[in-house]
Coordinates of C-alpha atoms in Angstrom, one line a residue:
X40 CA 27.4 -2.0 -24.7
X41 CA 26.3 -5.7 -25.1
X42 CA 24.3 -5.4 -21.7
X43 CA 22.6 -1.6 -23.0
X44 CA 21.8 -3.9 -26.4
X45 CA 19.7 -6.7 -24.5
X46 CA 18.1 -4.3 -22.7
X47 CA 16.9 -2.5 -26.0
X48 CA 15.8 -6.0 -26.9
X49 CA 13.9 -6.9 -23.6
X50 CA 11.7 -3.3 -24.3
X51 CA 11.2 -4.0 -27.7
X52 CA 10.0 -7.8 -26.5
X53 CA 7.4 -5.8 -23.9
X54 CA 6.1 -3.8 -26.6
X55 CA 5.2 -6.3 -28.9
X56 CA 0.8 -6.7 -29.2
X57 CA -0.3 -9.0 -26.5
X58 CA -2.8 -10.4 -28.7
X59 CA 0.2 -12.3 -30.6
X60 CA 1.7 -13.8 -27.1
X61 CA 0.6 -16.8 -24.8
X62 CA 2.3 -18.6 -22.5
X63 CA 1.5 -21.2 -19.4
X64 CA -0.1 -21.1 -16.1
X65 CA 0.3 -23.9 -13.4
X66 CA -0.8 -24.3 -9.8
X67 CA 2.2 -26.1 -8.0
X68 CA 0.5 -27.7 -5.2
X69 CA 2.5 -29.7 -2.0
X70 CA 5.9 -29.9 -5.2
X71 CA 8.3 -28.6 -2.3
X72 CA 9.4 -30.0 0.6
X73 CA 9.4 -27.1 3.2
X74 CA 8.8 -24.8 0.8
X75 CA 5.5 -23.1 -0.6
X76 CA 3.0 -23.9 -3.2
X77 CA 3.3 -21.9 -5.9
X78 CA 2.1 -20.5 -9.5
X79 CA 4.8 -21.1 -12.0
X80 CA 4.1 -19.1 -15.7
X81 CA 6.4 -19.2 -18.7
X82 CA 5.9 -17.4 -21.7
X83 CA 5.9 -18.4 -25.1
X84 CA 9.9 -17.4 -25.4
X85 CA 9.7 -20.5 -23.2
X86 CA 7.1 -22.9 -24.2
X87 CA 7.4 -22.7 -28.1
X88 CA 10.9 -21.8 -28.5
X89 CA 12.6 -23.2 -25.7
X90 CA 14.4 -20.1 -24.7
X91 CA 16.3 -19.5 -21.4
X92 CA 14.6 -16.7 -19.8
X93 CA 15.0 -14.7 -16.9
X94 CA 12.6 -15.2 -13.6
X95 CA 10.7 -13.1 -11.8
X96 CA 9.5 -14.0 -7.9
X97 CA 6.6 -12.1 -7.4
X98 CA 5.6 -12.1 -3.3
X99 CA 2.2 -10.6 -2.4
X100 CA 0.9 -8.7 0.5
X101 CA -1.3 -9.9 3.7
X102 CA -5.0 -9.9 2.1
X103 CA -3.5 -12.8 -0.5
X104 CA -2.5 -15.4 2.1
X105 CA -4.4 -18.1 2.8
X106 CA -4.6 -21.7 1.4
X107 CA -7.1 -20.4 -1.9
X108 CA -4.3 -20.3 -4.7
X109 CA -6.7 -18.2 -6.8
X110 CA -5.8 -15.5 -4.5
X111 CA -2.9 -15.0 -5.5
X112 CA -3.9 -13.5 -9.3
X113 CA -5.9 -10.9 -8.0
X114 CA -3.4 -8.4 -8.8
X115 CA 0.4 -8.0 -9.5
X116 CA 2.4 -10.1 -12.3
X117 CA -0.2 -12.9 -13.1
X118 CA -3.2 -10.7 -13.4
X119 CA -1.0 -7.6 -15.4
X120 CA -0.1 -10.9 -17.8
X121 CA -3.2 -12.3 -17.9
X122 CA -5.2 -8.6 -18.6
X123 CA -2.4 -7.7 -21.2
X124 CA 1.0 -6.8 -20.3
X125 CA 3.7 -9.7 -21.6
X126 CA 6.9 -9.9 -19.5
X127 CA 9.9 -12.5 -21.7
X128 CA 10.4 -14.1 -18.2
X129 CA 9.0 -16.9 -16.4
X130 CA 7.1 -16.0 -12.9
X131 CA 7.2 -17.5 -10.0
X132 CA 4.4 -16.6 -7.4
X133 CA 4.0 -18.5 -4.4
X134 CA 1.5 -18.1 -1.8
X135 CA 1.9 -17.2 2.1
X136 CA -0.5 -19.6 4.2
X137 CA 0.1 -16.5 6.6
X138 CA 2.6 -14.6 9.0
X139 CA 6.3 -13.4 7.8
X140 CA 7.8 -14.6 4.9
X141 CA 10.3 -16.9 4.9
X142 CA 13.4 -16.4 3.1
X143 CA 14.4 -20.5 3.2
X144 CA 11.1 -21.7 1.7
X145 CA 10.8 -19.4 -0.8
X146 CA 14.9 -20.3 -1.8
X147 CA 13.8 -24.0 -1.3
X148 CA 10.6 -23.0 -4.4
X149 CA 13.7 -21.0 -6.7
X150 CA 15.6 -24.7 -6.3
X151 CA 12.4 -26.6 -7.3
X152 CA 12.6 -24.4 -10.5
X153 CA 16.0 -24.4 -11.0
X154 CA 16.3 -27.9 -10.9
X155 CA 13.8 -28.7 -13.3
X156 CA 13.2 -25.7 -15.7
X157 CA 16.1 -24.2 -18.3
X158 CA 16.4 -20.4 -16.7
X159 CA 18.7 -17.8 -16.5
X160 CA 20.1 -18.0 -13.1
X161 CA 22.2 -14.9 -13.9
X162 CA 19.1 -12.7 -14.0
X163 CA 16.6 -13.6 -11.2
X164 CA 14.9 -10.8 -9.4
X165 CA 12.3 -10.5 -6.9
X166 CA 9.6 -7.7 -6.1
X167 CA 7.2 -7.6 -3.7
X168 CA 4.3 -5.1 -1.8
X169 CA 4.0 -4.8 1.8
X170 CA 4.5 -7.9 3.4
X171 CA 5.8 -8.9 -0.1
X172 CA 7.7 -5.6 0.1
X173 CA 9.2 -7.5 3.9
X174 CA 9.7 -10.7 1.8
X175 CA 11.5 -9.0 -1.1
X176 CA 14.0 -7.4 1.3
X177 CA 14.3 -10.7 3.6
X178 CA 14.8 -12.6 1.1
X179 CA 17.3 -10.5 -1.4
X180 CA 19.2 -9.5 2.3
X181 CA 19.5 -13.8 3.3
X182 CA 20.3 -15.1 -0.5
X183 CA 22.0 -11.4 -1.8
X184 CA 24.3 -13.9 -4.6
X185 CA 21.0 -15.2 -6.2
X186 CA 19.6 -11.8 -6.9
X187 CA 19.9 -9.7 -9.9
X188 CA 18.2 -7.5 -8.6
X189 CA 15.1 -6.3 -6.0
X190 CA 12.5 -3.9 -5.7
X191 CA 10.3 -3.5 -2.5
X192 CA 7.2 -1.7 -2.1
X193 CA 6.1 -0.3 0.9
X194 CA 7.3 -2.4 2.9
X195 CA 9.8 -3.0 5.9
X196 CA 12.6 -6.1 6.9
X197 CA 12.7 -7.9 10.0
X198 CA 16.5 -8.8 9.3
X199 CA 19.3 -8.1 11.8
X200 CA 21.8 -7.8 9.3
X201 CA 21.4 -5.3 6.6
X202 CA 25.1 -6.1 4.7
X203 CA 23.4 -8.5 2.0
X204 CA 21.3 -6.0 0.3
X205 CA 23.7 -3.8 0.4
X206 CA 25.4 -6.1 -2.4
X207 CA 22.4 -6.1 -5.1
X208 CA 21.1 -3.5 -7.1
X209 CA 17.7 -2.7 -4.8
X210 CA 14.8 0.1 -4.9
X211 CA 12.8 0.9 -1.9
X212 CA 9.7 2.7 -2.8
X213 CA 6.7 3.7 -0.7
X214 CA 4.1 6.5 -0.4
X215 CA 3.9 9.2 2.2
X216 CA 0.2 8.7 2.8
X217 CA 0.8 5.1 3.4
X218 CA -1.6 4.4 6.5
X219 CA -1.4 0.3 6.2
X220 CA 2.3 0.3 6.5
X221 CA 4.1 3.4 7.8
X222 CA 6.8 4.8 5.2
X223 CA 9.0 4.7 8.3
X224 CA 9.6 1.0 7.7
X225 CA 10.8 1.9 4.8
X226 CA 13.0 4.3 5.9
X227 CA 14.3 2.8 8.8
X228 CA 15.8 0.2 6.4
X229 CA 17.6 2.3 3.9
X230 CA 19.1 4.5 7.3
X231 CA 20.2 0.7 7.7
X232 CA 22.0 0.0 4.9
X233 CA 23.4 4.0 4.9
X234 CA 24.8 3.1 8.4
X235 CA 26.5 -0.2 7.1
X236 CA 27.9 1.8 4.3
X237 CA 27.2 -0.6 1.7
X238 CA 24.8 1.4 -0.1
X239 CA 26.1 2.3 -3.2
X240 CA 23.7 -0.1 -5.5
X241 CA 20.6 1.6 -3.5
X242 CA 17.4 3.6 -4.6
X243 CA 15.2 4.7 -2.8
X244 CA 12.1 7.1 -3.7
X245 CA 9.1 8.4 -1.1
X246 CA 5.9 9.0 -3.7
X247 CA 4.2 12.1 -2.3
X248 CA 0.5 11.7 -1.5
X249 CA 0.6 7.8 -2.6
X250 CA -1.2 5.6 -0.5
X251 CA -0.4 2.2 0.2
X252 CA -3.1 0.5 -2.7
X253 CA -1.1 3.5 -5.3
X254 CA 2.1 1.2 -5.0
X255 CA 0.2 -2.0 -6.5
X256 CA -0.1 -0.1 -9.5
X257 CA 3.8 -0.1 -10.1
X258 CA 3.5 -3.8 -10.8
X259 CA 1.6 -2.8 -14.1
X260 CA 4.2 -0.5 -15.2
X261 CA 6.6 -1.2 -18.0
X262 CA 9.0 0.7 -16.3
X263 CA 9.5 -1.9 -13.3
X264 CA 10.3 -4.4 -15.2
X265 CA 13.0 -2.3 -17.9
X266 CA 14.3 -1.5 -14.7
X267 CA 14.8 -5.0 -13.1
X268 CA 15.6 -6.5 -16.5
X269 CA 18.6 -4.0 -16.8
X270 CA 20.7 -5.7 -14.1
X271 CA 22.3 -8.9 -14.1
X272 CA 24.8 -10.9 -11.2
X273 CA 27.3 -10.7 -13.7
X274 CA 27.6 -7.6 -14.1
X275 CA 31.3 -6.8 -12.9
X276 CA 31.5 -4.3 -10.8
X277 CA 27.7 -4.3 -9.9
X278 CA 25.5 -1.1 -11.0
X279 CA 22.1 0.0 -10.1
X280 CA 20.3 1.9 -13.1
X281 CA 19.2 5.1 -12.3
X282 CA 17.7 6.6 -15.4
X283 CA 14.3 4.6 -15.0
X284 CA 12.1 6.8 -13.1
X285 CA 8.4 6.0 -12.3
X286 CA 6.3 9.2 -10.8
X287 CA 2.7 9.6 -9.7
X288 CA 2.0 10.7 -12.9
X289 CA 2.9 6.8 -13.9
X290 CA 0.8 5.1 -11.3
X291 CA -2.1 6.9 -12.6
X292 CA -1.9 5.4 -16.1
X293 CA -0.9 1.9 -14.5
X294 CA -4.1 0.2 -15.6
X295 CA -4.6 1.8 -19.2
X296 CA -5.0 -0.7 -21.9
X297 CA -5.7 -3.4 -19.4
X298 CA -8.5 -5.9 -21.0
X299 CA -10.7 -7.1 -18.4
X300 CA -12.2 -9.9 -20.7
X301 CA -8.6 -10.8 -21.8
X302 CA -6.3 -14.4 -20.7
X303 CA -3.0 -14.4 -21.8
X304 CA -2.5 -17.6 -20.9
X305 CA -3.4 -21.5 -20.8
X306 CA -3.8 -22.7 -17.4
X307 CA -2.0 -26.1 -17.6
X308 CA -1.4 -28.9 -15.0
X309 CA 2.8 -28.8 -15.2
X310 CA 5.0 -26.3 -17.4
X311 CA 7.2 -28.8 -19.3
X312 CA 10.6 -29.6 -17.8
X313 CA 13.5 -28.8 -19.5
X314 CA 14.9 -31.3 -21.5

């Protein structure tokens, strides 16, 4: 009951007017050892109050990589929060210089934040699209006890063993008219966990005639984030919420109410530390 009460408070919190919320941007340049450079936002929960909030690791697809940070706000969580939507969490985006992602550096950027920043490390999720959809799955699969939960989209997983995300609460989405990345690397993953029989905490839904730019759009829906916001590691036993639904009829009214002269936030040089 206390858990179906916060989540009645997070939705109220991501339907209150954007105009009334602003939080902080930073570019994290070279912070890491071994690990990526990154943009780190926190919302005004955060910066004015000095609330613990949840986090968010937001890891973007193949035409975002590259050494240009800007890149990285061209769509998903930091350009949904800076055209209007407001998610009570604090986002961490980092940036691919290019190939696979890798599960260690981006564990090594979550330490970074950790270490410095007052967050709820009961309630970290990550989501990701196509190669962010691989690095959502990599990741959650290598470091399953530091996930609340995980959503990939339309992507695939180049791990070997599958018994990890088998352990968090995970949805696999991806569109049947996906021609970038074939909806059978989706598949192939859930038949994965299936076969481990560890998949009790899995979702998994095939979005009929979506092609593979359709699934960006669930990063703008309030629905993605009621749904990972729903779940936390100490929930005991582990559930995976199954009422949220999100449906074609969703991804076409993704972008309504988006402002494109809008910033929701101040582009600073650090977020302050925890105290």
């Amino acid at each position: 009951m206390k858990k179906r009460l916060l989540t009645l408070y997070i939705m109220a919190m991501l339907a209150v007017c954007a105009f009334a919320q602003r939080g902080q941007l930073a570019a994290m340049r070279g912070v890491v050892d071994g690990g990526y450079n990154f943009w780190l936002y926190a919302p005004k929960e955060y910066v004015d109050d000095g609330r613990r909030v949840p986090v968010i690791i937001f890891l973007h697809g193949a035409s975002l990589c590259g050494r240009n940070m800007q890149r990285v706000r061209r769509y998903g969580l930091l350009h949904a929060i800076e055209k209007g939507r407001y998610y009570p969490c604090m986002v961490i985006a980092p940036q691919n210089p290019g190939g696979a992602w890798n599960p260690d550096k981006i564990a090594r950027v979550l330490d970074w934040v950790e270490a410095r920043h007052d967050i709820d490390t009961t309630r970290v999720y990550v989501i990701g699209m196509s190669l962010g959809g691989y690095g959502t799955l990599d990741f959650a699969g290598t470091y399953p006890d530091r996930v609340a939960a995980a959503m990939a989209l339309c992507g695939g997983s180049t791990l070997k063993d599958f018994s990890g995300l088998g352990r968090i609460p995970l949805w696999i989405m991806h569109g049947t008219a996906d021609r970038a990345v074939p909806i059978s690397q989706s598949k192939s993953v859930v038949e994965a966990i299936k076969e481990s029989g560890h998949d009790s905490l899995l979702r998994y839904d095939w979005l009929r005639g979506a092609d593979h730019g359709d699934l960006a759009r669930i990063l703008y829906l309030k629905q993605t984030y009621d749904w990972l916001f729903f779940h936390t590691t100490l929930d005991d036993p582990r559930e995976v919420d199954r009422d949220v639904t999100i449906s074609l009829s969703d991804l076409k009214n993704a972008y309504t109410n988006l402002d494109p002269e809008a910033t929701r936030y101040d582009i600073v040089k650090e977020i302050k530390p925890k105290k």
